[in-house]
């Protein structure tokens, strides 16, 4: 079978993991080209893994006729422009979240994807492919917890990573769009409804640097859905113990909890400090399997000429909701969430 030949854009912490997954963990895929602005980084990875092509210019890379698809792990504000260009070049596109950092960008991406119905587009909401969330979704769909009416999602980055978060704050679009979009997407998926109102609060409790960007180091939002379900979402940057993503879905007949204790593995450590379980320290460790499985889905969609469940419209919708949360956070007002 012909392998799907990928061009990888972005070789940061997440990009290099995606590149490694393409190169070594998906038999039907091949890492054919890499692209990043740092020439030394490109040459180092190209040499280490034997990648045929290396670029520092995205426009040049997509001229490579050997490529079948691109994987975008570039800065968020570049996603929509690169999606449009890649599709015009005849390539399938996988883009990391968020889809775009403005509604106008998202609509531009929607139009580009609609104009290329023969191409596969997928957005990186990897939690939908995490085995625990897949299992929870199956239980909900089977009616095992009755009617779900409350979603609670916590996403916390460790304090140990705060320097990078501060450095990126001016380009992130804010914590709701940069971080909370995963829980926003999960809430829509698991509650099977769309939010219509939100109230966002939070602040700079430890790091005032986020304030200059009208952001906080810890923020939260309460959302009301069309079907009267509720969601509480919390996104924080200052967890002292590690990377902490936990979810609870409450239904009329039962409750599901996912990673209520954010344990690294099933090992218990007994030492002079007592008995404890270690925590995952970053998203790459916690969602290692999900990142591979979402890529498998994308490749299978290309091979089998079908479209993935996660669409461009999910990207637009989460962007709209995230910015409504941000507006509420900034103004202190209850915000009605607009339709697309």
Coordinates of C-alpha atoms in Angstrom, one line a residue:
X1 CA 0.0 0.0 0.0
X2 CA 1.2 3.5 -0.8
X3 CA 2.2 5.4 2.3
X4 CA 0.7 8.8 3.0
X5 CA 3.6 11.2 2.7
X6 CA 3.5 14.1 5.2
X7 CA 5.0 17.5 5.5
X8 CA 5.3 18.5 9.1
X9 CA 5.1 22.2 10.0
X10 CA 6.5 23.3 13.4
X11 CA 9.1 21.5 15.4
X12 CA 8.4 22.8 18.9
X13 CA 7.6 20.5 21.9
X14 CA 4.3 19.3 20.4
X15 CA 5.4 19.4 16.8
X16 CA 8.4 17.2 17.3
X17 CA 6.1 14.6 19.0
X18 CA 3.7 14.6 16.1
X19 CA 6.6 14.3 13.7
X20 CA 7.9 11.3 15.6
X21 CA 4.5 9.7 15.6
X22 CA 4.3 10.1 11.8
X23 CA 7.8 8.8 11.3
X24 CA 7.8 5.8 13.6
X25 CA 4.3 4.9 14.9
X26 CA 2.0 4.9 11.9
X27 CA 3.0 2.2 9.4
X28 CA 0.8 3.8 6.7
X29 CA 2.5 7.2 7.0
X30 CA 5.9 8.6 6.1
X31 CA 7.5 11.8 7.3
X32 CA 8.7 13.2 4.0
X33 CA 9.3 16.8 4.8
X34 CA 9.7 19.1 7.8
X35 CA 9.4 22.8 8.1
X36 CA 10.3 25.3 10.8
X37 CA 11.8 28.8 10.9
X38 CA 14.9 27.6 12.7
X39 CA 17.2 26.3 10.0
X40 CA 19.5 24.5 12.5
X41 CA 16.5 22.7 14.0
X42 CA 15.3 21.6 10.6
X43 CA 18.8 20.2 9.7
X44 CA 19.2 18.5 13.0
X45 CA 15.9 16.6 12.8
X46 CA 16.3 16.0 9.1
X47 CA 19.7 14.3 9.7
X48 CA 18.7 12.4 12.8
X49 CA 15.7 10.8 11.3
X50 CA 16.7 10.7 7.7
X51 CA 13.9 12.9 6.5
X52 CA 14.3 13.6 2.7
X53 CA 13.3 17.3 2.7
X54 CA 13.7 20.2 5.0
X55 CA 12.3 23.7 4.7
X56 CA 12.2 27.0 6.5
X57 CA 9.4 28.4 4.2
X58 CA 6.0 26.8 4.3
X59 CA 5.1 28.1 0.8
X60 CA 8.1 26.3 -0.6
X61 CA 7.3 23.0 1.2
X62 CA 3.8 22.7 -0.2
X63 CA 5.2 22.9 -3.7
X64 CA 6.8 19.5 -3.2
X65 CA 4.8 17.2 -5.5
X66 CA 5.7 14.1 -3.4
X67 CA 3.5 15.3 -0.5
X68 CA 0.0 13.9 0.2
X69 CA -0.7 15.8 3.4
X70 CA 0.5 18.4 5.8
X71 CA 0.4 18.4 9.6
X72 CA 0.2 22.0 11.0
X73 CA 1.7 22.6 14.4
X74 CA 2.6 26.2 13.7
X75 CA 1.6 29.2 15.8
X76 CA -2.2 29.6 16.1
X77 CA -2.4 32.8 14.1
X78 CA -1.0 31.0 11.0
X79 CA -3.3 28.0 11.0
X80 CA -6.1 29.3 8.7
X81 CA -3.8 30.9 6.1
X82 CA -1.8 27.7 5.9
X83 CA -4.9 25.5 5.8
X84 CA -6.1 27.5 2.8
X85 CA -2.7 27.4 1.0
X86 CA -2.3 23.6 1.6
X87 CA -5.7 22.8 0.3
X88 CA -5.1 24.9 -2.9
X89 CA -1.9 22.9 -3.3
X90 CA -3.9 19.7 -3.4
X91 CA -3.0 18.4 0.1
X92 CA -5.0 16.9 2.9
X93 CA -4.6 18.9 6.1
X94 CA -4.4 18.1 9.8
X95 CA -4.3 21.2 12.0
X96 CA -3.6 21.5 15.7
X97 CA -6.1 23.5 17.7
X98 CA -7.3 26.2 17.7
X99 CA -8.6 26.4 14.2
X100 CA -8.1 30.2 14.3
X101 CA -7.9 33.0 16.7
X102 CA -10.7 35.1 15.2
X103 CA -14.1 34.2 13.8
X104 CA -13.2 35.7 10.5
X105 CA -10.2 33.4 10.2
X106 CA -12.4 30.4 11.0
X107 CA -14.9 31.3 8.4
X108 CA -12.1 31.7 5.9
X109 CA -11.0 28.1 6.7
X110 CA -14.5 26.8 6.5
X111 CA -14.9 28.2 2.9
X112 CA -11.5 26.8 1.9
X113 CA -12.4 23.3 3.1
X114 CA -15.9 23.5 1.5
X115 CA -14.2 24.4 -1.8
X116 CA -12.1 21.2 -1.6
X117 CA -14.5 18.4 -0.7
X118 CA -12.2 15.7 -2.0
X119 CA -9.6 16.6 0.7
X120 CA -9.6 15.4 4.3
X121 CA -9.4 18.0 6.9
X122 CA -9.1 17.2 10.6
X123 CA -8.6 19.4 13.7
X124 CA -6.5 18.2 16.7
X125 CA -9.1 17.8 19.5
X126 CA -7.1 14.8 20.7
X127 CA -9.0 14.2 23.9
X128 CA -11.8 12.7 21.8
X129 CA -9.4 9.9 20.9
X130 CA -8.1 9.3 24.5
X131 CA -9.2 5.7 25.4
X132 CA -10.9 6.9 28.7
X133 CA -12.9 9.6 27.0
X134 CA -13.9 7.2 24.1
X135 CA -15.1 4.7 26.8
X136 CA -17.0 7.5 28.6
X137 CA -18.7 8.6 25.4
X138 CA -19.8 5.1 24.6
X139 CA -21.3 4.7 28.1
X140 CA -23.2 8.0 27.7
X141 CA -24.5 7.0 24.3
X142 CA -25.7 3.7 25.7
X143 CA -27.6 5.5 28.4
X144 CA -25.6 4.1 31.2
X145 CA -25.8 7.3 33.3
X146 CA -29.2 8.4 32.1
X147 CA -29.4 11.9 30.8
X148 CA -26.1 13.8 31.3
X149 CA -26.8 17.3 32.7
X150 CA -23.5 18.5 34.1
X151 CA -20.0 18.5 32.7
X152 CA -17.0 19.6 34.9
X153 CA -13.6 19.9 33.3
X154 CA -10.3 20.9 34.9
X155 CA -7.2 21.6 32.8
X156 CA -4.1 22.7 34.7
X157 CA -0.6 23.2 33.5
X158 CA 2.2 22.8 36.0
X159 CA 3.9 25.8 37.6
X160 CA 7.1 24.4 36.3
X161 CA 6.1 25.4 32.8
X162 CA 5.0 29.0 33.7
X163 CA 7.9 30.7 31.9
X164 CA 6.9 29.3 28.5
X165 CA 3.2 30.2 29.2
X166 CA 4.2 33.8 30.0
X167 CA 6.4 34.1 26.9
X168 CA 3.5 32.8 24.7
X169 CA 0.8 34.8 26.3
X170 CA 0.8 37.6 23.8
X171 CA 0.2 35.3 20.9
X172 CA -2.1 32.7 22.5
X173 CA -5.4 34.5 22.1
X174 CA -5.9 34.1 25.9
X175 CA -6.4 31.1 28.1
X176 CA -10.0 30.3 27.0
X177 CA -8.9 29.9 23.4
X178 CA -5.5 28.4 24.1
X179 CA -6.4 26.0 26.8
X180 CA -10.1 25.8 27.6
X181 CA -11.0 24.9 24.1
X182 CA -10.4 21.2 24.8
X183 CA -12.9 21.2 27.6
X184 CA -15.3 23.3 25.6
X185 CA -15.1 20.7 22.8
X186 CA -15.5 17.8 25.3
X187 CA -18.5 19.4 26.9
X188 CA -20.3 19.8 23.5
X189 CA -19.4 16.2 22.5
X190 CA -20.3 14.5 25.8
X191 CA -23.5 16.6 26.5
X192 CA -24.5 16.5 22.8
X193 CA -25.7 20.1 22.9
X194 CA -24.4 23.6 22.3
X195 CA -23.9 26.3 25.0
X196 CA -26.0 29.4 24.7
X197 CA -24.8 31.5 27.7
X198 CA -21.6 31.9 29.6
X199 CA -20.2 33.7 32.6
X200 CA -16.4 33.8 32.9
X201 CA -14.4 34.8 35.9
X202 CA -10.8 34.5 37.1
X203 CA -7.7 36.6 37.5
X204 CA -3.9 36.8 38.0
X205 CA -3.5 35.1 41.3
X206 CA 0.2 34.4 41.1
X207 CA 1.6 35.9 37.8
X208 CA 0.5 39.4 37.0
X209 CA 2.3 39.2 33.6
X210 CA -0.9 37.7 32.1
X211 CA -2.9 40.8 33.0
X212 CA -1.2 43.0 30.3
X213 CA -2.9 40.7 27.7
X214 CA -6.3 40.9 29.4
X215 CA -5.8 37.3 30.6
X216 CA -5.4 35.5 33.9
X217 CA -3.3 32.7 35.2
X218 CA -6.4 30.9 36.4
X219 CA -9.8 31.3 34.7
X220 CA -13.1 29.6 34.8
X221 CA -16.5 29.7 33.0
X222 CA -20.0 28.4 33.7
X223 CA -22.0 27.5 30.6
X224 CA -25.7 26.9 30.0
X225 CA -26.7 24.6 27.1
X226 CA -29.6 24.5 24.7
X227 CA -30.9 21.3 26.4
X228 CA -30.5 23.0 29.8
X229 CA -27.4 21.0 30.7
X230 CA -24.6 22.8 32.5
X231 CA -20.8 22.9 32.3
X232 CA -18.1 24.2 34.6
X233 CA -14.7 24.7 33.0
X234 CA -11.5 25.6 34.8
X235 CA -8.2 26.4 33.1
X236 CA -5.1 27.1 35.3
X237 CA -1.4 27.7 34.8
X238 CA -0.1 27.2 38.4
X239 CA -0.7 23.6 39.4
X240 CA 2.1 22.7 41.9
X241 CA 1.9 19.0 41.4
X242 CA 2.0 18.5 37.6
X243 CA -0.2 18.4 34.6
X244 CA -3.8 17.8 35.7
X245 CA -6.7 17.1 33.4
X246 CA -9.8 15.7 35.1
X247 CA -13.4 15.4 34.0
X248 CA -16.7 14.6 35.5
X249 CA -20.0 14.0 33.8
X250 CA -23.1 13.8 36.0
X251 CA -26.3 12.2 34.7
X252 CA -29.7 11.4 36.0
X253 CA -28.7 7.7 36.6
X254 CA -25.0 7.8 37.3
X255 CA -21.7 9.7 37.3
X256 CA -18.5 9.3 35.3
X257 CA -15.1 10.6 36.5
X258 CA -12.1 10.5 34.3
X259 CA -8.6 11.0 35.9
X260 CA -10.0 12.2 39.1
X261 CA -6.5 11.7 40.5
X262 CA -4.1 12.7 37.7
X263 CA -1.8 9.7 38.3
X264 CA 1.2 9.0 36.1
X265 CA 0.7 5.3 36.2
X266 CA -0.6 2.6 38.6
X267 CA 2.5 2.6 40.8
X268 CA 2.3 3.7 44.4
X269 CA 5.4 5.1 46.0
X270 CA 6.1 4.4 49.6
X271 CA 8.9 6.5 51.1
X272 CA 9.7 8.8 54.0
X273 CA 7.1 11.2 52.7
X274 CA 4.3 8.6 53.0
X275 CA 2.3 6.7 50.4
X276 CA 1.7 8.6 47.2
X277 CA 1.0 8.4 43.5
X278 CA 3.1 10.4 41.0
X279 CA 1.4 12.8 38.6
X280 CA 1.9 13.3 34.8
X281 CA 4.1 16.3 34.2
X282 CA 2.9 17.4 30.8
X283 CA 0.3 16.9 28.1
X284 CA 2.6 14.8 25.9
X285 CA 2.8 12.2 28.7
X286 CA -0.9 12.2 29.6
X287 CA -2.3 12.1 26.1
X288 CA 0.5 10.0 24.4
X289 CA -2.0 7.4 23.1
X290 CA -4.6 10.0 22.0
X291 CA -2.0 11.8 19.8
X292 CA -1.2 8.6 18.0
X293 CA -4.8 7.5 17.7
X294 CA -6.0 10.8 16.2
X295 CA -3.3 10.6 13.6
X296 CA -4.3 7.0 12.8
X297 CA -7.8 8.2 12.2
X298 CA -6.6 11.0 9.9
X299 CA -4.5 8.6 7.8
X300 CA -7.4 6.0 7.7
X301 CA -9.7 8.7 6.5
X302 CA -7.4 9.6 3.6
X303 CA -6.9 5.9 2.7
X304 CA -10.6 5.0 2.9
X305 CA -11.8 8.3 1.4
X306 CA -14.0 9.3 4.3
X307 CA -14.3 12.3 6.6
X308 CA -13.4 12.3 10.3
X309 CA -15.9 13.1 13.1
X310 CA -14.0 16.2 14.1
X311 CA -14.7 18.9 11.5
X312 CA -13.8 22.5 10.7
X313 CA -17.2 23.5 12.2
X314 CA -16.1 22.1 15.6
X315 CA -13.2 24.5 15.4
X316 CA -15.3 27.5 14.5
X317 CA -17.8 26.7 17.2
X318 CA -15.2 26.3 20.0
X319 CA -13.6 29.5 18.9
X320 CA -16.9 31.4 19.2
X321 CA -17.6 29.9 22.6
X322 CA -14.1 30.5 23.9
X323 CA -14.3 34.2 22.9
X324 CA -17.7 34.5 24.6
X325 CA -16.1 33.2 27.8
X326 CA -13.2 35.7 27.3
X327 CA -15.6 38.6 26.8
X328 CA -17.5 37.6 29.9
X329 CA -14.2 37.3 31.9
X330 CA -13.1 40.8 30.7
X331 CA -16.4 42.6 31.2
X332 CA -17.9 40.7 34.2
X333 CA -21.2 40.3 32.3
X334 CA -23.3 37.3 31.4
X335 CA -22.8 36.7 27.7
X336 CA -25.2 35.2 25.2
X337 CA -23.3 33.0 22.8
X338 CA -24.0 33.8 19.2
X339 CA -24.8 31.2 16.5
X340 CA -22.3 30.6 13.8

